[in-house]
Coordinates of C-alpha atoms and ligand atoms in Angstrom, one line a residue:
X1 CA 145.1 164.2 122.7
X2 CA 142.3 162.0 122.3
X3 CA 139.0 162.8 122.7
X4 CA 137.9 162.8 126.5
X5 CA 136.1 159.5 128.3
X6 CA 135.8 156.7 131.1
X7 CA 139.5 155.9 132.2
X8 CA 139.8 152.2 131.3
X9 CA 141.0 149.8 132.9
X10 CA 144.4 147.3 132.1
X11 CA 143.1 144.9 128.9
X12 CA 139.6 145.1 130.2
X13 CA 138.8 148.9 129.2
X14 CA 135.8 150.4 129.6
X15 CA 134.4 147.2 130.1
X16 CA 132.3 147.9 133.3
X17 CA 130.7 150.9 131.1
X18 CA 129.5 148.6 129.0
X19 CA 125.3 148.3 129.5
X20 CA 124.1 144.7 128.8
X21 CA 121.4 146.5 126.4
X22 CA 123.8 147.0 124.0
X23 CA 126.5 149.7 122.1
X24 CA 123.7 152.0 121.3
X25 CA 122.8 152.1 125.3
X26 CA 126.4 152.2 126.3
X27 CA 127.0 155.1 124.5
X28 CA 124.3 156.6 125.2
X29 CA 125.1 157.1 128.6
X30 CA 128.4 158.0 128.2
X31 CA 127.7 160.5 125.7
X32 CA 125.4 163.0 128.3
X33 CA 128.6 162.6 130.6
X34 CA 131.8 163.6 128.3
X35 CA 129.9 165.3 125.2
X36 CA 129.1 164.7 121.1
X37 CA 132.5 163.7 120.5
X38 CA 134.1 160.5 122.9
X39 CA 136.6 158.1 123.6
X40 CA 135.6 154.8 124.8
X41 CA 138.0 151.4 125.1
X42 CA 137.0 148.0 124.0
X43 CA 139.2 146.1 125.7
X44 CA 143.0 147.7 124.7
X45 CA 141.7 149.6 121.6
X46 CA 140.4 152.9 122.0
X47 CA 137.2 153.5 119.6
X48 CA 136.1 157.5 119.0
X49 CA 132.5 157.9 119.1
X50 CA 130.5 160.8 117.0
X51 CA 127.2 161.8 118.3
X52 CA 124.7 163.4 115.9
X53 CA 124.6 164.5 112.3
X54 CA 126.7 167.7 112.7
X55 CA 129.7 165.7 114.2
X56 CA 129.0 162.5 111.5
X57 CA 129.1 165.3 108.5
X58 CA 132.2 167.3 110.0
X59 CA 134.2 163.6 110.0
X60 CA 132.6 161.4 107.2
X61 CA 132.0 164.3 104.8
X62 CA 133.9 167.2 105.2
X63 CA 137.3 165.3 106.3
X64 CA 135.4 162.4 103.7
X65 CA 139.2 161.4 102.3
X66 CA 140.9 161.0 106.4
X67 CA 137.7 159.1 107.4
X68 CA 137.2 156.9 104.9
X69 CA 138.8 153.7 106.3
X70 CA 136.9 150.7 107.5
X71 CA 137.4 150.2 111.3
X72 CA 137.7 146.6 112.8
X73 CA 135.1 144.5 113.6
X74 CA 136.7 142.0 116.3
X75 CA 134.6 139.0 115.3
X76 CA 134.8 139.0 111.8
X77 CA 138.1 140.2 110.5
X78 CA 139.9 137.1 110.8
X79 CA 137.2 135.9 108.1
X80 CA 137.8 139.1 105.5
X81 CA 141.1 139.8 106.8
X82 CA 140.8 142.6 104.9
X83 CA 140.0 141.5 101.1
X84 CA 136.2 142.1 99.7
X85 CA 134.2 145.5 99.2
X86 CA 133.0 146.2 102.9
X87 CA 136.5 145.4 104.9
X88 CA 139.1 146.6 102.4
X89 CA 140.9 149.9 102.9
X90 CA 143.3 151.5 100.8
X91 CA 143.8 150.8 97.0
X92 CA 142.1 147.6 97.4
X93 CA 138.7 149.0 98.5
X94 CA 138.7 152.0 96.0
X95 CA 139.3 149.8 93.0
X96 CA 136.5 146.6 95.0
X97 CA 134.0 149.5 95.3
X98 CA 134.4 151.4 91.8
X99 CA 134.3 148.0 90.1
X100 CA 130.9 147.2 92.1
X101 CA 129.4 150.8 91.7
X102 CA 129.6 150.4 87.9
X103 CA 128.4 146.7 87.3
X104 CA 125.2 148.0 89.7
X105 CA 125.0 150.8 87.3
X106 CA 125.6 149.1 84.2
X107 CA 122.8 146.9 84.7
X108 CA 120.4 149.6 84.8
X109 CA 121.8 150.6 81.4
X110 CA 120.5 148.1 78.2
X111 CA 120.9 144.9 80.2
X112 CA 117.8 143.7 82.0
X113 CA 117.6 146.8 84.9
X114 CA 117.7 146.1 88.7
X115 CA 113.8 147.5 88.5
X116 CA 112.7 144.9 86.0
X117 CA 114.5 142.4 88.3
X118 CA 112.9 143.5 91.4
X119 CA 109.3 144.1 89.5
X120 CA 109.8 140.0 89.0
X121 CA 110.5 138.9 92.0
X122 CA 107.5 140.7 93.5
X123 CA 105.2 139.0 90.7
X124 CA 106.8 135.9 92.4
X125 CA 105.6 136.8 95.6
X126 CA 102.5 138.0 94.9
X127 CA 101.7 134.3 93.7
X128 CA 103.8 132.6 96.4
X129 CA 101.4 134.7 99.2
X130 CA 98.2 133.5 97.2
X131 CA 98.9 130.1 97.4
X132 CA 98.5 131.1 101.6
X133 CA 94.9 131.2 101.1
X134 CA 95.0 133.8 103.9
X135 CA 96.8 131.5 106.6
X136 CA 99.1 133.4 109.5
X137 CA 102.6 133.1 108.2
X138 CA 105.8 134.4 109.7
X139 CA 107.2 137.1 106.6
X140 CA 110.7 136.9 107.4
X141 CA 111.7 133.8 105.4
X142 CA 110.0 135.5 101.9
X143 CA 111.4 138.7 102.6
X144 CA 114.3 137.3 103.2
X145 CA 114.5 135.2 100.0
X146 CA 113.1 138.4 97.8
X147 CA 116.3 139.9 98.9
X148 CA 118.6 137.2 98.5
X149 CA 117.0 136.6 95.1
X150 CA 117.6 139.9 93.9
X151 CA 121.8 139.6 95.1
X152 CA 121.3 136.2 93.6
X153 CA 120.1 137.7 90.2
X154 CA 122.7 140.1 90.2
X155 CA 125.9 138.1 90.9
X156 CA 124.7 134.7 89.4
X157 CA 122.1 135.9 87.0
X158 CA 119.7 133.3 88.5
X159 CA 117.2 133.8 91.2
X160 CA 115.8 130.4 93.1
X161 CA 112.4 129.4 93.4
X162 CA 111.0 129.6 97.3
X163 CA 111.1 125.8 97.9
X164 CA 114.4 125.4 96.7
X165 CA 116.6 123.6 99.4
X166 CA 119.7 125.7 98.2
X167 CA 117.9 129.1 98.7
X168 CA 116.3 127.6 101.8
X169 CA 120.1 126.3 103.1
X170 CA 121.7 130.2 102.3
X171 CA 119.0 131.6 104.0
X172 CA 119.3 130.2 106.9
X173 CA 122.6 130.6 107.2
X174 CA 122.6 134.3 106.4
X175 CA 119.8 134.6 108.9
X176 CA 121.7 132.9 111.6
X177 CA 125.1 134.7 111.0
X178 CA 122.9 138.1 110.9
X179 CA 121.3 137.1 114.7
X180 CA 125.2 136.3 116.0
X181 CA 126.7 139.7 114.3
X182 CA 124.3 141.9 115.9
X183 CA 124.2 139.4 119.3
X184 CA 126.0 140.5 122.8
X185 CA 128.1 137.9 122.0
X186 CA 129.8 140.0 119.4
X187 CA 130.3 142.9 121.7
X188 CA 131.5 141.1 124.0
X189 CA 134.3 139.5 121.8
X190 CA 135.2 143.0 120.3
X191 CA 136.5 143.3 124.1
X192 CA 138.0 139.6 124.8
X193 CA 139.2 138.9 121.2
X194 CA 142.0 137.4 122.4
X195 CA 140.5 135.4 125.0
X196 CA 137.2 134.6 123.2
X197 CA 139.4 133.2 120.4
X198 CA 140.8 130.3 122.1
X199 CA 137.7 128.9 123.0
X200 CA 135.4 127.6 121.2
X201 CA 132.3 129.2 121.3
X202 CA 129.6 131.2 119.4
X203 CA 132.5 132.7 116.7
X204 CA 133.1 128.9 115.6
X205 CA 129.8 128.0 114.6
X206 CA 130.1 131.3 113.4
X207 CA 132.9 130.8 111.0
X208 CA 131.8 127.3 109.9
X209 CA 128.4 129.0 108.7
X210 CA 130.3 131.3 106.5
X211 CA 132.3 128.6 105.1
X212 CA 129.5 127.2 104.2
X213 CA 128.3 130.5 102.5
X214 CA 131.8 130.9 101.0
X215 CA 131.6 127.1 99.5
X216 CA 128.0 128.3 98.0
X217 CA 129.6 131.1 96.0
X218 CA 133.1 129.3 95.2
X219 CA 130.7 126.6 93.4
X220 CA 128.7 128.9 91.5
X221 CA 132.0 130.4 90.6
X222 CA 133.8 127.3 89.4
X223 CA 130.3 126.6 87.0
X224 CA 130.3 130.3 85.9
X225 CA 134.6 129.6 85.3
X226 CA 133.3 126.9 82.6
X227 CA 130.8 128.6 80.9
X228 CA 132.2 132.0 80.3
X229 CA 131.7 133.7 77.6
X230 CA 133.9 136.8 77.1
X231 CA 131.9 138.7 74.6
X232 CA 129.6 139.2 76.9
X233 CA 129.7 139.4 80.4
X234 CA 125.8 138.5 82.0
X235 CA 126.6 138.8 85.7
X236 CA 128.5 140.8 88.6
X237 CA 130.8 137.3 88.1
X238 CA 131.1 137.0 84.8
X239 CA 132.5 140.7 84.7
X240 CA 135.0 139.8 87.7
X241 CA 136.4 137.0 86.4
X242 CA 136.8 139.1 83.0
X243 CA 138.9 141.4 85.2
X244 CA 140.9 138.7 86.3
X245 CA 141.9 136.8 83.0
X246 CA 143.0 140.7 81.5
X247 CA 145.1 141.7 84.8
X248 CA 146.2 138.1 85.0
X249 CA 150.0 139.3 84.7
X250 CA 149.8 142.2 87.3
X251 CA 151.0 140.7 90.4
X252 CA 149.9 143.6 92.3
X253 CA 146.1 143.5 90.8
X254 CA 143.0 143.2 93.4
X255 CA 141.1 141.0 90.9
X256 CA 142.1 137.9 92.2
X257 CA 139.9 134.9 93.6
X258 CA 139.6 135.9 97.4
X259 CA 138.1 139.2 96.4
X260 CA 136.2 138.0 93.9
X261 CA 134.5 135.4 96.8
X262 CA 134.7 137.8 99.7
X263 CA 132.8 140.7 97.5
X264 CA 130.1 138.4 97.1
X265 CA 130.2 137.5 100.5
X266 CA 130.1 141.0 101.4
X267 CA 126.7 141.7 98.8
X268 CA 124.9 139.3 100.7
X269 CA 126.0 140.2 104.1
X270 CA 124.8 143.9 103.4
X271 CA 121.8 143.4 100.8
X272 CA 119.8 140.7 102.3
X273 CA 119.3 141.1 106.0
X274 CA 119.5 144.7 105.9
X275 CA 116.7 145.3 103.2
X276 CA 114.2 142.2 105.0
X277 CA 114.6 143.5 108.3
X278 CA 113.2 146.8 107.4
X279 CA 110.4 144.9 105.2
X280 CA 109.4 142.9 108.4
X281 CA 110.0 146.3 110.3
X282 CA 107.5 148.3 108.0
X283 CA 105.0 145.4 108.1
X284 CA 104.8 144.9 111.8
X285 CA 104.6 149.1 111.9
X286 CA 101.8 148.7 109.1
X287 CA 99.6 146.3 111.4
X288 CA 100.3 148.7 114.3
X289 CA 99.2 151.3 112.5
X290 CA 96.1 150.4 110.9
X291 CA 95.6 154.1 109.8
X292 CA 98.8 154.8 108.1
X293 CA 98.1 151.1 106.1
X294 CA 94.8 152.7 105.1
X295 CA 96.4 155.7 103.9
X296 CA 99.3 154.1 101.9
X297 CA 96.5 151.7 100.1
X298 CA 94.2 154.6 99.4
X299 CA 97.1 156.1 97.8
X300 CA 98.4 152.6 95.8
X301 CA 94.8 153.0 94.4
X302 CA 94.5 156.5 93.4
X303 CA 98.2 156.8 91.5
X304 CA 98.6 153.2 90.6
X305 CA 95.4 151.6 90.8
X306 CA 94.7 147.3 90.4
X307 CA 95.5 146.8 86.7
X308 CA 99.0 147.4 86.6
X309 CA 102.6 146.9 88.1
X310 CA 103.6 149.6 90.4
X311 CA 107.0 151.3 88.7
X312 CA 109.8 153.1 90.7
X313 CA 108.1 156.3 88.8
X314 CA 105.3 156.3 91.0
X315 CA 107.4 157.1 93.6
X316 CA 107.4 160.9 92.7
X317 CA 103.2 161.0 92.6
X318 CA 103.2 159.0 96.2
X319 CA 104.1 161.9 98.7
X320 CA 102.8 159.3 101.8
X321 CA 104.0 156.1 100.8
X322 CA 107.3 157.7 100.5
X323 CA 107.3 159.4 103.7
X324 CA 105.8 156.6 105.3
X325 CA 108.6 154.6 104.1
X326 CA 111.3 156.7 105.3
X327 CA 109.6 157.0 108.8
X328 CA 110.1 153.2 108.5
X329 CA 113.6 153.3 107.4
X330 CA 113.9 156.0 110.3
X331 CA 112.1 154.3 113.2
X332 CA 113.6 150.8 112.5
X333 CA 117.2 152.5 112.9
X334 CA 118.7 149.0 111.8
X335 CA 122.5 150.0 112.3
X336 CA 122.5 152.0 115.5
X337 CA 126.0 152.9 115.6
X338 CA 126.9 152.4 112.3
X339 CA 129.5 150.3 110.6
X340 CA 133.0 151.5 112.4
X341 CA 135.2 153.2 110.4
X342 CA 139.0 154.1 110.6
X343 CA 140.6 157.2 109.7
X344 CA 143.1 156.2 107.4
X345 CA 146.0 159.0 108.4
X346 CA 146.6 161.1 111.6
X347 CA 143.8 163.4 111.8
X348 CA 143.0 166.5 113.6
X349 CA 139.4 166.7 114.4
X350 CA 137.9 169.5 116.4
X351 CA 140.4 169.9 118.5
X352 CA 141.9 166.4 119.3
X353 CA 144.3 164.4 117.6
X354 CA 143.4 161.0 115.7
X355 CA 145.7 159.0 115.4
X356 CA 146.0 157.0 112.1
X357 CA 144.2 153.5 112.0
X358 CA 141.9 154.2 115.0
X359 CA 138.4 153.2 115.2
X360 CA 135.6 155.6 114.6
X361 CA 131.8 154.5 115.3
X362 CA 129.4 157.0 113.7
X363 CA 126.0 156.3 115.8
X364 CA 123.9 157.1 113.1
X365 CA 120.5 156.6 115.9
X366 CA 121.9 159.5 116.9
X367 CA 120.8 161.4 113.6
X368 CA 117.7 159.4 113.4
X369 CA 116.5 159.9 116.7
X370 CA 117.3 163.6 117.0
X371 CA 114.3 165.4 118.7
X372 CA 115.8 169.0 117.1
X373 CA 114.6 167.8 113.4
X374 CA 111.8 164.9 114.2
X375 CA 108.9 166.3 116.8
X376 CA 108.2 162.4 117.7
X377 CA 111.8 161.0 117.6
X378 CA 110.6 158.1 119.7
X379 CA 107.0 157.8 117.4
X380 CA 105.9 156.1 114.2
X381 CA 104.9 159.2 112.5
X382 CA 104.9 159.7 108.9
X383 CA 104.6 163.8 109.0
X384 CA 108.1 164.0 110.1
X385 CA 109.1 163.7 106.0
X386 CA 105.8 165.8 104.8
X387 CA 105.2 169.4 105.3
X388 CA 102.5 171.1 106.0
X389 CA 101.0 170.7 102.3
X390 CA 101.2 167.3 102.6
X391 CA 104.5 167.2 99.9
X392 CA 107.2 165.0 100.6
X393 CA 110.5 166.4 102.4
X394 CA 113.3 165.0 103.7
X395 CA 115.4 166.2 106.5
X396 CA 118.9 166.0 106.0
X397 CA 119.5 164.0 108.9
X398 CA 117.7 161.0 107.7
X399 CA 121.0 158.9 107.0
X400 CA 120.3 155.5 107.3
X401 CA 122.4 154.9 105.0
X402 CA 125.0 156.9 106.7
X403 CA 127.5 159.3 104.2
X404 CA 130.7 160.1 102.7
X405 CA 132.9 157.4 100.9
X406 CA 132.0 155.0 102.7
X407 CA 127.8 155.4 101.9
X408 CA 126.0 152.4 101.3
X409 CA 127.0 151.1 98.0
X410 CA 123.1 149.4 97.8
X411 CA 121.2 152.2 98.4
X412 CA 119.5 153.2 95.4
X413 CA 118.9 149.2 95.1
X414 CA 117.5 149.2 98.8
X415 CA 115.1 152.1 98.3
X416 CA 113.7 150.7 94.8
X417 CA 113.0 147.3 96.5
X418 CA 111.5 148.9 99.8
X419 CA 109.3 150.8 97.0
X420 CA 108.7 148.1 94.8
X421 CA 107.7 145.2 97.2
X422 CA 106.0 147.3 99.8
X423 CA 103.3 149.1 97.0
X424 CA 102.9 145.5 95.7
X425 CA 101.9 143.7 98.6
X426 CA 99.6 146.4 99.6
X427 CA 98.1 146.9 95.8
X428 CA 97.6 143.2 95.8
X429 CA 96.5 142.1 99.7
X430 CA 95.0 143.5 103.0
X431 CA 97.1 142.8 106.0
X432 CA 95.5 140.4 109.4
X433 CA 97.2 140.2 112.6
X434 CA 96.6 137.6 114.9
X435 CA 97.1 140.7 118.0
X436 CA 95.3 143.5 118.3
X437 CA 98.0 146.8 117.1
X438 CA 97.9 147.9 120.6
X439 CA 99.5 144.4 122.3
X440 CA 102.4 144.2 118.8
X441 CA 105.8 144.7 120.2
X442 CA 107.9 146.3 118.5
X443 CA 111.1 145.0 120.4
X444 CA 114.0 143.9 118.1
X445 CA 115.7 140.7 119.1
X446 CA 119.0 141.7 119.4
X447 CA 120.6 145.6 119.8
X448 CA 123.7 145.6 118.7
X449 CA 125.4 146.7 115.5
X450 CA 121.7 145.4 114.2
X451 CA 118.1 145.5 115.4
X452 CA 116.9 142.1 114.0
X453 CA 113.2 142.7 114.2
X454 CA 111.2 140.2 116.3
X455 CA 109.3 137.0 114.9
X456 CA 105.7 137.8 113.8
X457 CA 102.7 136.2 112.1
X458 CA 100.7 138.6 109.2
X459 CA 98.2 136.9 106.9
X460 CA 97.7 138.3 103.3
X461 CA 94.0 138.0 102.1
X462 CA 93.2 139.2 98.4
X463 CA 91.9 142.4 97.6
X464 CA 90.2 142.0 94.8
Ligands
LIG501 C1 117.6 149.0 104.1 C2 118.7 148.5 103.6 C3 120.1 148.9 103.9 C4 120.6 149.7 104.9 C5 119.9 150.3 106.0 C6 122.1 149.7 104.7 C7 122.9 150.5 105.5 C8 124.3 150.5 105.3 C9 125.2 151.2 106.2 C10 124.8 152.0 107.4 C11 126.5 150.9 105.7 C12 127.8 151.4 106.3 C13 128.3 152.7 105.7 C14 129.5 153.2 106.4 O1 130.5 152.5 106.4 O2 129.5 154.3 106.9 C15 126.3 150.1 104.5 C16 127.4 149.7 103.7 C17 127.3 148.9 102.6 N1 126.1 148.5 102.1 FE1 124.2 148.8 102.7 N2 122.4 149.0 103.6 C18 121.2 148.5 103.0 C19 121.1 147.7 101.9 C20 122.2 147.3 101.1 C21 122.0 146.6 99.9 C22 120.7 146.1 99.3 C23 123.3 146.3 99.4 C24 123.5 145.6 98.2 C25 124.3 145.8 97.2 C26 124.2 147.0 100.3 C27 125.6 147.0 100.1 C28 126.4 147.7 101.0 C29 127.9 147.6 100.8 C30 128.7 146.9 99.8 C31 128.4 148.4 101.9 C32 129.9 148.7 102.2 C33 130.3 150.0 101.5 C34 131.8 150.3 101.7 O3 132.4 149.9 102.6 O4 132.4 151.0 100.8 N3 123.5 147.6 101.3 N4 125.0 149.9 104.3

């Protein structure tokens, strides 16, 4: 049988369970009444819940193979309908996310690395912030272009300067379809999809923004289509379309133009909101925490000093600034419950029965939050990755990035640019704040499959 929970009721589910705070809330509550391991309905479709590490690493790791299917997200499948790296399954996904892995790799390797890419763009906006003269600004738009820069550098091969009306158009839209994905809205049509859907509503101004996206990428991929030059591939497109022109005959290939589009899509769903948020996230924390701030910066200038560009080797020589980063990472908790996943074939799992194609949510809070491995879950406190001699240690339940197959593909891209940008604002500029820390709130916008941080205004004055 299925794992216990509320009965639910005739199309609606477990609808009245449902707290207007959000999934992570819901659950929550549910979760002290029937246990680590739950059923819950959202609307007709039962979705099993897993509740802290041990039950996330028994599924998504140790049963890694059965778990490793992506789940549905109500809202946006009819969009992917189940082409690009994020919502595939099956052979599709495995051949979308090998093929991604490498060309991420490969870049690191002779071509122009992902670190040299990011070290540029944070030259950029090192000038861009001097050109502030110290003004308040709200950082989310140039964090939010850094990021998009850097998906833009890998899949184009060009990055756009800040006042550039195409950047300023994409980043509005992805900005605006991040808000809606992690808005009540969303949970409310992964209940009433097929209500919702005949209406419109929120999910068409929705899917007219990603068009718009979509049209974006299909463009740069008609120029790239002209100008391709096949003894050398310079870009994640270039190297698609390679793919595509040798497995032209195979009927059954994946290389074909939706997934080609819809990968992209998916890079710039997952790389740009997710990696700004936490910069806005660490920045608001920074100003909160005038004593951590001082730290990090005492730190910048021991290891790195003024006269040079901070490298992703300086990592292993900055005990704080890496902890302090992870308690960011850790504190900002940016995808509460996860992305849902599916398990792919019927699956016994401690004790129940799974059966195939059902939705799993792993509520990776749950991990971040747990009081058994961080003394001050619910506290910005950078000791929870150092130990007692100040070295930097990481509990294994820090999975922001959650784990098995399915683990962030960006990761090692996400960290380098947390690094990167983060030591290179604070080598470069002090931080103002037009509140005193005490009176910054820390409340997200939304709490939903997100926490979109809230708007705020930092000035940057010189250092030196
Ligand atoms: C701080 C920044 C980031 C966080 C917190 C984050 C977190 C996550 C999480 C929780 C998942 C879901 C994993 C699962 O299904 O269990 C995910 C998937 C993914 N992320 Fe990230 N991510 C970040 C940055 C990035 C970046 C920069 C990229 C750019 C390449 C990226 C690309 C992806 C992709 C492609 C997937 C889907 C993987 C798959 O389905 O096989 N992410 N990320």
């Amino acid at each position: 049988c299925l794992p216990p929970g509320p009965w639910p009721l005739p199309f609606l589910g477990n609808v009245l369970q449902m707290d207007q705070k959000g999934l992570l809330k819901s659950f929550q509550a549910l979760r002290e009444k029937y246990g680590d391991v739950f059923t819950i309905y959202l609307g007709s479709r039962p979705a099993v819940i897993l509740w802290w590490y041990e039950a996330m690493k028994e599924a998504l790791v140790d049963q890694a193979e059965a778990f490793s299917g992506r789940g549905h997200i109500a809202i946006i499948d009819p969009v992917f309908q189940g082409t690009g790296v994020v919502f595939a399954n099956g052979k599709s996904w495995k051949v979308l996310r090998r093929f991604s892995v490498t060309i991420m790799k490969d870049f690191g390797m002779g071509k122009r690395s992902i670190e040299e890419r990011i070290k540029e763009e944070a030259q950029c906006l090192v000038e861009e912030l001097q050109k502030s003269q110290g003004a308040y600004l709200d950082p989310h738009f140039l964090f939010n272009a850094i990021t998009a820069n850097i998906i833009c550098s890998i899949v184009f091969r060009e990055r756009f300067n800040y006042q550039d009306p195409r950047l300023l158009q994409l980043l509005h839209l992805l900005n605006e379809i991040f808000i809606i994905l992690c808005s009540f809205y969303t949970q409310m049509f992964e209940i009433f999809p097929g209500i919702l859907k005949h209406f419109p509503g929120t999910h068409t101004r929705l899917y007219s923004m990603i068009e718009e996206v979509k049209d974006f990428i299909t463009e740069n991929m008609e120029r790239h289509q002209k100008m391709l030059d096949p003894s050398g591939p310079k870009d994640f497109i270039d190297s698609f379309l390679l793919r595509m022109d040798k497995e032209r005959l195979d009927p059954e290939s994946e290389f074909h133009q939706k997934n080609l589009v819809h990968t992209v899509l998916s890079l710039f769903f997952a790389g740009t909101e997710t990696s700004s948020s936490t910069l806005c996230f660490g920045f608001l924390l920074l100003l909160k925490n005038p004593g951590v701030l001082e730290k990090v910066q005492a730190e910048i200038d021991r290891v790195i000093g003024a006269h040079r560009l901070p490298t992703l080797e300086d990592r292993a020589k900055m005990p704080y600034t890496d902890a302090v980063i992870h308690e960011i990472q850790r504190f900002s908790d940016l995808v509460p419950v996860g992305v849902p996943h599916s398990v792919i074939k019927d699956t016994h799992f401690r004790g129940y029965y799974l059966p195939k194609g059902i939705t799993v949510y792993p509520v990776l809070s749950s991990a971040l939050q747990d009081p058994r491995h961080f003394e001050k879950p619910n506290t910005f406190y950078p000791g929870h990755f150092l130990d007692a001699q100040g070295n930097f240690r990481k509990p294994e339940v820090f999975i922001p990035f959650s784990m098995g197959k399915r683990l962030c593909l960006g990761e090692s891209l996400a960290r380098s640019e947390l690094f990167l940008f983060l030591t290179t604002l604070l080598q470069n500029f002090s931080l103002g704040s037009p509140k005193a820390p005490e009176d910054i709130d820390l409340t997200p916008r939304e709490n939903g499959l997100g926490r979109p941080p809230p708007l705020f205004q930092v000035r940057f004055l010189p250092r030196r």
